Short mmCIF file of C-alpha atoms and ligand atoms in Angstrom, two decimals:
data_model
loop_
_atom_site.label_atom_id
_atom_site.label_comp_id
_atom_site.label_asym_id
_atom_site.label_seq_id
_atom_site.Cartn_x
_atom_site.Cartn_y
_atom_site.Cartn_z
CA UNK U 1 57.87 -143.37 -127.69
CA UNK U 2 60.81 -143.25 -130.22
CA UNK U 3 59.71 -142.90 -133.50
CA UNK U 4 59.40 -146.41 -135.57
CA UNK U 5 61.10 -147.29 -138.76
CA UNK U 6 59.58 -148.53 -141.90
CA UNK U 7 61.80 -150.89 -143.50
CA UNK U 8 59.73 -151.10 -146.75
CA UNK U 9 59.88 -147.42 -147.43
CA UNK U 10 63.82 -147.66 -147.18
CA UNK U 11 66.14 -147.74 -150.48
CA UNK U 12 68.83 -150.82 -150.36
CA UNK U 13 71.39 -148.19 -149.24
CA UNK U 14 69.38 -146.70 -146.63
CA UNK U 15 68.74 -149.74 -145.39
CA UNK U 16 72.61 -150.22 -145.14
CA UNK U 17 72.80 -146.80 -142.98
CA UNK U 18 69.99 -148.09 -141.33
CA UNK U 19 71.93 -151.62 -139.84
CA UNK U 20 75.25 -149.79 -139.25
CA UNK U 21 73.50 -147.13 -136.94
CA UNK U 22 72.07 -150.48 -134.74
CA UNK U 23 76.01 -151.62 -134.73
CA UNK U 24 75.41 -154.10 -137.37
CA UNK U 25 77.41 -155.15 -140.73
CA UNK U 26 76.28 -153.26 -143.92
CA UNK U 27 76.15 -156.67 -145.50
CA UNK U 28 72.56 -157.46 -143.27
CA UNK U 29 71.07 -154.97 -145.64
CA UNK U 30 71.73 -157.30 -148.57
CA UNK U 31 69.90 -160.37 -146.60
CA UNK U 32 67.06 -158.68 -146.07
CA UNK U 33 66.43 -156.64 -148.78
CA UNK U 34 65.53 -158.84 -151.18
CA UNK U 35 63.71 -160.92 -148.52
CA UNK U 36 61.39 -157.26 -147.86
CA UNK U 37 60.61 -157.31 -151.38
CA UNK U 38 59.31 -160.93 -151.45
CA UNK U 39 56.92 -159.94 -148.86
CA UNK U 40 58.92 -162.23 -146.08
CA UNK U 41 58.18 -161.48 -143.05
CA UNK U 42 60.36 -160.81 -140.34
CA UNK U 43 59.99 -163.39 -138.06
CA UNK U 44 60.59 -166.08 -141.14
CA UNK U 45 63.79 -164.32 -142.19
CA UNK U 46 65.92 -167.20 -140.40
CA UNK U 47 69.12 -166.14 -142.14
CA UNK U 48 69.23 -163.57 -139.14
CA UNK U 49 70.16 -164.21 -135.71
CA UNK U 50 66.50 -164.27 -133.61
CA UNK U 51 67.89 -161.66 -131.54
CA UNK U 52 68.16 -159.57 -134.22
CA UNK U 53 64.98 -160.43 -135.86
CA UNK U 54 62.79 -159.42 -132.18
CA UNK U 55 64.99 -156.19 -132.43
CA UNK U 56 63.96 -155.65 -135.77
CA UNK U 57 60.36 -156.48 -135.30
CA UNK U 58 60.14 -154.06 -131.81
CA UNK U 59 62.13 -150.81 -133.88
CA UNK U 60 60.37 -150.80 -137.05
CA UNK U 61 56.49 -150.44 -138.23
CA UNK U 62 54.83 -153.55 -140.18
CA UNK U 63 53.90 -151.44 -143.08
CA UNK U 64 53.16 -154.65 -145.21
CA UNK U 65 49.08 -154.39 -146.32
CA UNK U 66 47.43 -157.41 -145.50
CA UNK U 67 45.00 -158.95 -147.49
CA UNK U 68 41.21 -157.85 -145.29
CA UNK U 69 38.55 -159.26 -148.70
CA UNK U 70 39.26 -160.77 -152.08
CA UNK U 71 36.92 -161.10 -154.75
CA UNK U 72 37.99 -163.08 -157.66
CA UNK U 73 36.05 -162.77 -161.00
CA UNK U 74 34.18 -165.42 -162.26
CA UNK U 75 34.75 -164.12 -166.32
CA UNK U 76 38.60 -163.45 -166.55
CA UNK U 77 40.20 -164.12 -162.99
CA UNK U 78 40.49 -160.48 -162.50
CA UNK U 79 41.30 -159.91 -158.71
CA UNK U 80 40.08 -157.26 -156.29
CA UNK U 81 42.06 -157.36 -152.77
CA UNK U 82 40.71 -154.60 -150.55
CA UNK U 83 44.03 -154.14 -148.38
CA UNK U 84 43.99 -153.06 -144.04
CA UNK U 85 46.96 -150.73 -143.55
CA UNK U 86 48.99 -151.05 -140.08
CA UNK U 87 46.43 -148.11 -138.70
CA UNK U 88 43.07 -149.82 -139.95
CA UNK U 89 42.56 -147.63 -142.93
CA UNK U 90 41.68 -149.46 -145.92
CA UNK U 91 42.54 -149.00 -149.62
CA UNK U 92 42.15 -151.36 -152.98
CA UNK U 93 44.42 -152.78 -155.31
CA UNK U 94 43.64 -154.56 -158.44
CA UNK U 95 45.30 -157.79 -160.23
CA UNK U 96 44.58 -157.89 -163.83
CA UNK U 97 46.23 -160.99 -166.07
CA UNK U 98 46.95 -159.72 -169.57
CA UNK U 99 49.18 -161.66 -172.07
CA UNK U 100 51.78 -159.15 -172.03
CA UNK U 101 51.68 -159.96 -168.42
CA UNK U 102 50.49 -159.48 -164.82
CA UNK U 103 49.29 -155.71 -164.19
CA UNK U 104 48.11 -154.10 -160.53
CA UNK U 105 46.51 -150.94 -160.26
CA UNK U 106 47.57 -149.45 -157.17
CA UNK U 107 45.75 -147.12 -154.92
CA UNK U 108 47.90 -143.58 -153.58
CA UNK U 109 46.09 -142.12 -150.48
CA UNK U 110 43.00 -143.53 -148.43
CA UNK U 111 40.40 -141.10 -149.69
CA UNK U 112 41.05 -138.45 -152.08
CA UNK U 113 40.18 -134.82 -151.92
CA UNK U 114 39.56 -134.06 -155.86
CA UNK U 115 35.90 -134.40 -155.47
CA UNK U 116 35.33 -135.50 -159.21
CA UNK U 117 31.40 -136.14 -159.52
CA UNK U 118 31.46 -139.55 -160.77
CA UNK U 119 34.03 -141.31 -158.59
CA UNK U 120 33.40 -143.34 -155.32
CA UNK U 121 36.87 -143.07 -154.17
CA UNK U 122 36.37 -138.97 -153.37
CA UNK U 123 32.79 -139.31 -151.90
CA UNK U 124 34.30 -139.19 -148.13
CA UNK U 125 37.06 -137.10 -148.62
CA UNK U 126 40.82 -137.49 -148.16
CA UNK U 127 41.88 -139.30 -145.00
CA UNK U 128 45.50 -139.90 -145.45
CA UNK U 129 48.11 -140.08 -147.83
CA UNK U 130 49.98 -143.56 -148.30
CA UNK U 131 53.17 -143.84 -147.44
CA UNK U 132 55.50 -145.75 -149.68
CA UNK U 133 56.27 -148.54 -148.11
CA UNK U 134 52.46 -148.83 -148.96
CA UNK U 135 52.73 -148.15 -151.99
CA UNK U 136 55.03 -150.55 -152.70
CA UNK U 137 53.54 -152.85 -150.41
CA UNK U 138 50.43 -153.10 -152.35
CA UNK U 139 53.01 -154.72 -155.38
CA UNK U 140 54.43 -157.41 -152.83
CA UNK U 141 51.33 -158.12 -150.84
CA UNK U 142 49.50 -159.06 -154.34
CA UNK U 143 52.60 -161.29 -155.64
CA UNK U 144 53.12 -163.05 -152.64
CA UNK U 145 48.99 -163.78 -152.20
CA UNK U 146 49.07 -164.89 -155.93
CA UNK U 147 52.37 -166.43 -156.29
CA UNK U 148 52.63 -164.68 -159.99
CA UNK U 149 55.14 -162.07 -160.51
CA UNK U 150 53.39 -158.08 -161.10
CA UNK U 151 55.31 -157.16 -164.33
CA UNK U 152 53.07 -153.79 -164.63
CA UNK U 153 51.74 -151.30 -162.78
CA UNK U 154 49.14 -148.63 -162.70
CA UNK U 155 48.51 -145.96 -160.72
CA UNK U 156 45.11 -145.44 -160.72
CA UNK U 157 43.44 -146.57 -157.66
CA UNK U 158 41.94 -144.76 -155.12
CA UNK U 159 43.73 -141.33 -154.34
CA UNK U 160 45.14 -138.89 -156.68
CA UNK U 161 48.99 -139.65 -157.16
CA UNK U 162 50.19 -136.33 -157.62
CA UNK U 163 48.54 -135.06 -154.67
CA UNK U 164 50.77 -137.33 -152.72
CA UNK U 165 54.23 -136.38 -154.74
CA UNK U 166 56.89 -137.06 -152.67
CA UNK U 167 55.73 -140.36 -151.46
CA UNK U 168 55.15 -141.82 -154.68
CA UNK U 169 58.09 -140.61 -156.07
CA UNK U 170 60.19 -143.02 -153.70
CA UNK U 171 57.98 -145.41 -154.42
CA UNK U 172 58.55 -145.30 -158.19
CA UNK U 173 62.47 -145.07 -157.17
CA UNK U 174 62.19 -148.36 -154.84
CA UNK U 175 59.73 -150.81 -157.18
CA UNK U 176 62.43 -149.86 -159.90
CA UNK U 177 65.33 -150.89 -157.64
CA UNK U 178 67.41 -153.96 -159.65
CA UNK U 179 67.43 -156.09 -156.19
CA UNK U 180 63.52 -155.58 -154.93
CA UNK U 181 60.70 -155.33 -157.42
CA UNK U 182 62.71 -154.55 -160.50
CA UNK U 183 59.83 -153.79 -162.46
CA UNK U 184 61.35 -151.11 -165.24
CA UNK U 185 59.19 -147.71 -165.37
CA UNK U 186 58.15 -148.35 -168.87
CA UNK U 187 56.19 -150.64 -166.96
CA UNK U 188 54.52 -148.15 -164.97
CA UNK U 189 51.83 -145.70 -165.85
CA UNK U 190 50.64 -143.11 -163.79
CA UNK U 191 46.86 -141.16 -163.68
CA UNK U 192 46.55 -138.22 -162.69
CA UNK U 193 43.26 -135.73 -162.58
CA UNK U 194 45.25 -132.82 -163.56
CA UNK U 195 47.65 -131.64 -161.04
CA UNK U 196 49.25 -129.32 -163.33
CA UNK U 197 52.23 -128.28 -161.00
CA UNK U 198 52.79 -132.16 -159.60
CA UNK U 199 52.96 -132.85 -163.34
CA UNK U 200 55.74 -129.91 -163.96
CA UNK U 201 57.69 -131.59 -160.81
CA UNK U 202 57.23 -134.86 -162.28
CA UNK U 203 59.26 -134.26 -165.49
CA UNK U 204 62.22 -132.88 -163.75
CA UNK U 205 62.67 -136.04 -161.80
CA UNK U 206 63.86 -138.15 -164.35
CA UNK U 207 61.62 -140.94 -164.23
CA UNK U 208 60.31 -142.28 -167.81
CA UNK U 209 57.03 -143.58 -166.63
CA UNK U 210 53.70 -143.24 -168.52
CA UNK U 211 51.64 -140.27 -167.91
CA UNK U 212 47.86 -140.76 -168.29
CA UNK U 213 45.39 -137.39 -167.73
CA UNK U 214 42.00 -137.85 -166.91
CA UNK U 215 40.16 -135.37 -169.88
CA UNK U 216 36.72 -136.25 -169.54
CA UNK U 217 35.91 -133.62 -171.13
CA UNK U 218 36.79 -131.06 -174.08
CA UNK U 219 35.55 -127.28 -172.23
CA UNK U 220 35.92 -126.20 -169.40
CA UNK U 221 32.09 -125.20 -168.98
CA UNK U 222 31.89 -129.01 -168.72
CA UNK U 223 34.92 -130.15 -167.51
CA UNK U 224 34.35 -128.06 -164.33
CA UNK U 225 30.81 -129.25 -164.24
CA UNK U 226 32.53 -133.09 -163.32
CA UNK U 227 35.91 -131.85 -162.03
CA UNK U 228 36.39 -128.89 -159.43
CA UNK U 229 40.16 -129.27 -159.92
CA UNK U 230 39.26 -127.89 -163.10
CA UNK U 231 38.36 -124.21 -161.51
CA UNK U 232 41.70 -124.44 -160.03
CA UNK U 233 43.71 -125.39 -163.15
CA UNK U 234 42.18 -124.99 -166.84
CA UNK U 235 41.69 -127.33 -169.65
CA UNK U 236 44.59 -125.12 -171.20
CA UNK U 237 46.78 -124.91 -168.17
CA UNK U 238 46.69 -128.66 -168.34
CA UNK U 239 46.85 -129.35 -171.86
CA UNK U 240 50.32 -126.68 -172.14
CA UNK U 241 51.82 -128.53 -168.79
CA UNK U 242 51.28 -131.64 -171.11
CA UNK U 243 53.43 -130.29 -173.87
CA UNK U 244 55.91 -129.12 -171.46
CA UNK U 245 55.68 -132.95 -170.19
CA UNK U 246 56.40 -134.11 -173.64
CA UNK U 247 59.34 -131.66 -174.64
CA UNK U 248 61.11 -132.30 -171.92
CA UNK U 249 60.58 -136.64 -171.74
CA UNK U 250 59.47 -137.33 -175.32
CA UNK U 251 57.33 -139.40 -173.43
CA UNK U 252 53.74 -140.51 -175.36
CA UNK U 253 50.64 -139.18 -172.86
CA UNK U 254 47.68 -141.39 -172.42
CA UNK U 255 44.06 -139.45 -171.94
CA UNK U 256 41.19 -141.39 -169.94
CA UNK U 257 37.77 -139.97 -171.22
CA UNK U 258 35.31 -141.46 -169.01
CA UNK U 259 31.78 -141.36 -171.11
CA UNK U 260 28.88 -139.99 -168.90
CA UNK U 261 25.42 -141.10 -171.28
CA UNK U 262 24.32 -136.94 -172.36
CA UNK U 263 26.78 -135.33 -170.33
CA UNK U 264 30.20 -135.68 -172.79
CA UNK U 265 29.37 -138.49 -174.92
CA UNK U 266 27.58 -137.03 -178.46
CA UNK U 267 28.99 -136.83 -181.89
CA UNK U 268 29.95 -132.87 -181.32
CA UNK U 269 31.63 -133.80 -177.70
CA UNK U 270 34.06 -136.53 -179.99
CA UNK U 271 34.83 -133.79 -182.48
CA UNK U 272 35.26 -131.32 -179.76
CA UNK U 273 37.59 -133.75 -178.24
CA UNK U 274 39.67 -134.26 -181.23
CA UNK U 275 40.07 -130.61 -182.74
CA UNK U 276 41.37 -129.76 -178.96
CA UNK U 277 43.79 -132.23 -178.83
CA UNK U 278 45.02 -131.53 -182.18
CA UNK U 279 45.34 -128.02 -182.01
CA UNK U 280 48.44 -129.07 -178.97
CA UNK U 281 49.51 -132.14 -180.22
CA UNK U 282 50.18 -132.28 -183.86
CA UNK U 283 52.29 -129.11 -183.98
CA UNK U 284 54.40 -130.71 -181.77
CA UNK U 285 54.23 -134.02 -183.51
CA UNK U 286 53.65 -135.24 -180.02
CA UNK U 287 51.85 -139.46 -180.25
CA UNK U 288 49.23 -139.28 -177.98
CA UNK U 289 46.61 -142.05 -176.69
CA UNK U 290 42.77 -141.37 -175.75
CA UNK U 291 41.52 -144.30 -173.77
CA UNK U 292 38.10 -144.28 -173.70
CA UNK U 293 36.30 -145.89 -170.80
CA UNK U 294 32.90 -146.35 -170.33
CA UNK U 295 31.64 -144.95 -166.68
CA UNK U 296 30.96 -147.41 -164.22
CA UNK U 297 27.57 -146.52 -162.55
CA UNK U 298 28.13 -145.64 -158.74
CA UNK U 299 25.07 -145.48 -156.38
CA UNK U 300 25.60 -142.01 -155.12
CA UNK U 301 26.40 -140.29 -158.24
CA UNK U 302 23.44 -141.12 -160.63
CA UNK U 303 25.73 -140.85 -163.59
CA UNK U 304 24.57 -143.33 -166.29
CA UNK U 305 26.55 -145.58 -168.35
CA UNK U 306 26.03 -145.43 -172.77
CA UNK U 307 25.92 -148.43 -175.08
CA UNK U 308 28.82 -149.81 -176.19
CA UNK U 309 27.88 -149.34 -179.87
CA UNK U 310 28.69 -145.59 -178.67
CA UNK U 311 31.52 -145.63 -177.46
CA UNK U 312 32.91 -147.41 -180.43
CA UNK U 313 31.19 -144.61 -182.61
CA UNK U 314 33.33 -142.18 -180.05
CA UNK U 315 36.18 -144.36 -180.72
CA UNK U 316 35.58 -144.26 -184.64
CA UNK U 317 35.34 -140.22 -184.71
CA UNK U 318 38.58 -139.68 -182.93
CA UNK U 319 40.45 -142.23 -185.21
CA UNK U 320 39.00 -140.55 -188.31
CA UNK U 321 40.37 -137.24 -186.82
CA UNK U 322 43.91 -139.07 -186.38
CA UNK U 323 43.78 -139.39 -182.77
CA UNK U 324 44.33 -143.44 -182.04
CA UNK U 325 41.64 -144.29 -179.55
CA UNK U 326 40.73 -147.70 -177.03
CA UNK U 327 37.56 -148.30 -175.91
CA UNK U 328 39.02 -150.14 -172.69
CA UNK U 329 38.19 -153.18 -172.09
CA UNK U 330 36.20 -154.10 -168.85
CA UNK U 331 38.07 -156.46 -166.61
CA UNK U 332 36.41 -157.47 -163.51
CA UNK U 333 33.23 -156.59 -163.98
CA UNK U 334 31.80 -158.43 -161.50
CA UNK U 335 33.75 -157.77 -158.48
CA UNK U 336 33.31 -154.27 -158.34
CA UNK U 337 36.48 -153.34 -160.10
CA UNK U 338 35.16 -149.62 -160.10
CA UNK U 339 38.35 -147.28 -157.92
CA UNK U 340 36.75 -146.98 -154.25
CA UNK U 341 33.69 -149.00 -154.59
CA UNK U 342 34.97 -151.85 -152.38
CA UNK U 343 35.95 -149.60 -149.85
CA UNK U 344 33.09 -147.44 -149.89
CA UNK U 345 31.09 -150.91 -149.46
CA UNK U 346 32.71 -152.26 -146.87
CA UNK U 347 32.19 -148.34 -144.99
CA UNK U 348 28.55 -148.30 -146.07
CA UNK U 349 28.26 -151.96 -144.00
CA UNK U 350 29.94 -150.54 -141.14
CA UNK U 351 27.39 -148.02 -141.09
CA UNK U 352 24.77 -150.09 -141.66
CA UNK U 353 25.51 -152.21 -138.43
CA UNK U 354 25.63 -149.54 -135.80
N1 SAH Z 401 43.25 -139.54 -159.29
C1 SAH Z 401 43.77 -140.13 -160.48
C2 SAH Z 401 43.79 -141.65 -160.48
C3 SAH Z 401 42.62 -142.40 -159.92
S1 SAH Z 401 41.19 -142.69 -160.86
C4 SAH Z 401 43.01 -139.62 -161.69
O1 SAH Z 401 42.05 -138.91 -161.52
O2 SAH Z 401 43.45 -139.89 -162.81
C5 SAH Z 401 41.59 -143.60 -162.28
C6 SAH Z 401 40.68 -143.28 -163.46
O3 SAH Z 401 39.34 -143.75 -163.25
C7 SAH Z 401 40.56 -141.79 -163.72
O4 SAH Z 401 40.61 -141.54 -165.08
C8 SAH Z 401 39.19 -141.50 -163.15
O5 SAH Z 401 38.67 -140.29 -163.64
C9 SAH Z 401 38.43 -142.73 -163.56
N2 SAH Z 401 37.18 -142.97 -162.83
C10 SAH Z 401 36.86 -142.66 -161.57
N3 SAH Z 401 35.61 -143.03 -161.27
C11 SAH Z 401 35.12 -143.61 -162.39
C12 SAH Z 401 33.87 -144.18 -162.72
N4 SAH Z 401 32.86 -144.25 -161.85
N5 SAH Z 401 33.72 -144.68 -163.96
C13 SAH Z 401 34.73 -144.62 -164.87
N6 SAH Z 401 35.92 -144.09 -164.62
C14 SAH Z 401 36.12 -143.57 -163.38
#
């Protein structure tokens, strides 16, 4: 069998290439274009001719996620979509309302092979990468099921983004296209564990999103103790690809410290934290961000969450260091907005039944 296309992965101009190599008008890109983006299906774009449409439909692969479970939160209308790709896998998305606007945190492979102690999403490994029509898809399937517009966007679902480069990289480069998504990149933020040579590629290409690390710690005795892609590349080898990040895209970097109760979470740990990040950062005058986020408990890991009177004492350190610092706020609680617990769930079930 012929290789299928996948529409959704293609810019505007490929997808002109793409109708002149069938023998059709460049101009058919522009109908349907905009018509992918809205999440359209094919056999409802009537503004082509049907023969065209069944052509369409037999040549290219329906890479559009479809919505498998929903869980909408009780407390602030958070929603959770767990999403089946075209080959069964499953990955999560979630739809956050915020008054600056509508944000969805995205997932970037099913699985992910980082193996960071406290996070469901890595517990059965890497299983594929997504591909961006997937990416993207995620965006349009979540508009179109909510009606509301996605204004922001997150990369910090399951997967590790930079672990998945080239893929994501077209995505960014299609969601940002004036006639699809449109949504600008200073609307996008992107977490990464520490890839330290995905983050060196990312600042050549030109794209002025948001890059968030996850720290989660201030050594590397401990650091490696949560993070095995912290043997691989140091606290320092990440921390000097940051400044490298920031020299060349003046571009403010976001930390996520995820608080583990006794593990990184004492008065020292918070100093720790802040005399490390100073001694890169303020030379440099670069602004920098420390997000502080509370761990969500996961069944399999045993990690334990603190008190919130900590974390803002955490918080309160940092600041009084000069480091500006968020103790994020929970959306979602109670649909099991933690990355990969949905889909973990829904594989723990499936085991459960046989
Ligand atoms: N792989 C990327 C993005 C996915 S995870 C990364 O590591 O940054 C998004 C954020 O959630 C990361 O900061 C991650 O460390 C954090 N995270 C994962 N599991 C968590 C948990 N159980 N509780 C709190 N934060 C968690």
């Amino acid at each position: 069998m012929t290789q299928k296309h996948d529409l959704y992965s293609m810019t505007d101009v490929e997808l002109e290439e793409y109708f002149l190599s069938l023998g059709e008008p460049k101009f058919r890109a522009k109908q349907v274009f905009p018509r992918l983006a809205e999440g359209t299906p094919l056999s409802e774009m009537t503004n082509l001719s049907k023969k065209l449409r069944e052509r369409l439909e037999e040549e290219t692969l329906d890479t559009l996620p479809r919505v498998e479970a929903k869980l909408v939160s009780k407390v602030d209308g958070t929603i959770k979509y767990l999403f089946r790709l075209h080959d069964g896998e499953c990955v999560e998305s979630v739809f956050m309302r915020y008054k600056h606007g509508n944000t969805l945190c995205i997932s970037s492979q099913v699985g992910c092979r980082m193996g960071c102690k406290f996070c469901a999403s890595t517990i059965g490994g890497r299983v594929r990468d997504l591909l961006p029509s997937e990416l993207l898809g995620q965006v349009i399937a979540a508009s179109r099921d909510t009606g509301e517009r996605v204004s922001n966007i997150v990369m910090m679902g399951i997967g590790e983004p930079l672990d998945n480069f080239d893929n994501v990289v077209k995505f960014l480069k299609l969601v940002n296209l004036p006639g699809g998504l449109n949504i600008g990149y200073r609307h996008i933020s992107l977490s990464t564990c520490g890839v330290v040579t995905g983050i060196d590629k990312l600042a050549e290409v030109d794209i002025p999103i948001t890059l968030s690390i996850s720290l989660h710690a201030a050594t590397d005795e401990k650091r490696s103790a949560i993070m095995p892609v912290n043997n691989k590349w140091k606290i320092k080898d990440l921390l000097e690809a940051c400044v490298r990040y920031y020299k060349r895209t003046g571009r403010r970097i976001s930390f996520e410290y995820t608080l583990i109760s006794g593990k990184n979470d004492t008065e020292a740990d918070a100093r720790e934290l802040a005399d490390l990040l100073n001694s890169y950062f303020r030379p440099i005058s670069a602004p920098i961000h420390v997000n502080l986020i509370r761990v969500n408990e996961v069944k399999e890991t045993g990690f334990k969450q603190g008190s919130t009177e900590q974390a803002n004492a955490f918080a309160a350190l940092l600041e009084k260091r000069g480091i500006t610092a968020t103790v994020r706020r929970r959306l979602g609680s109670d649909v099991n907005a933690a990355c990969g617990q949905l889909r973990r769930n829904t594989a723990n079930s499936g085991e459960n039944k046989d």
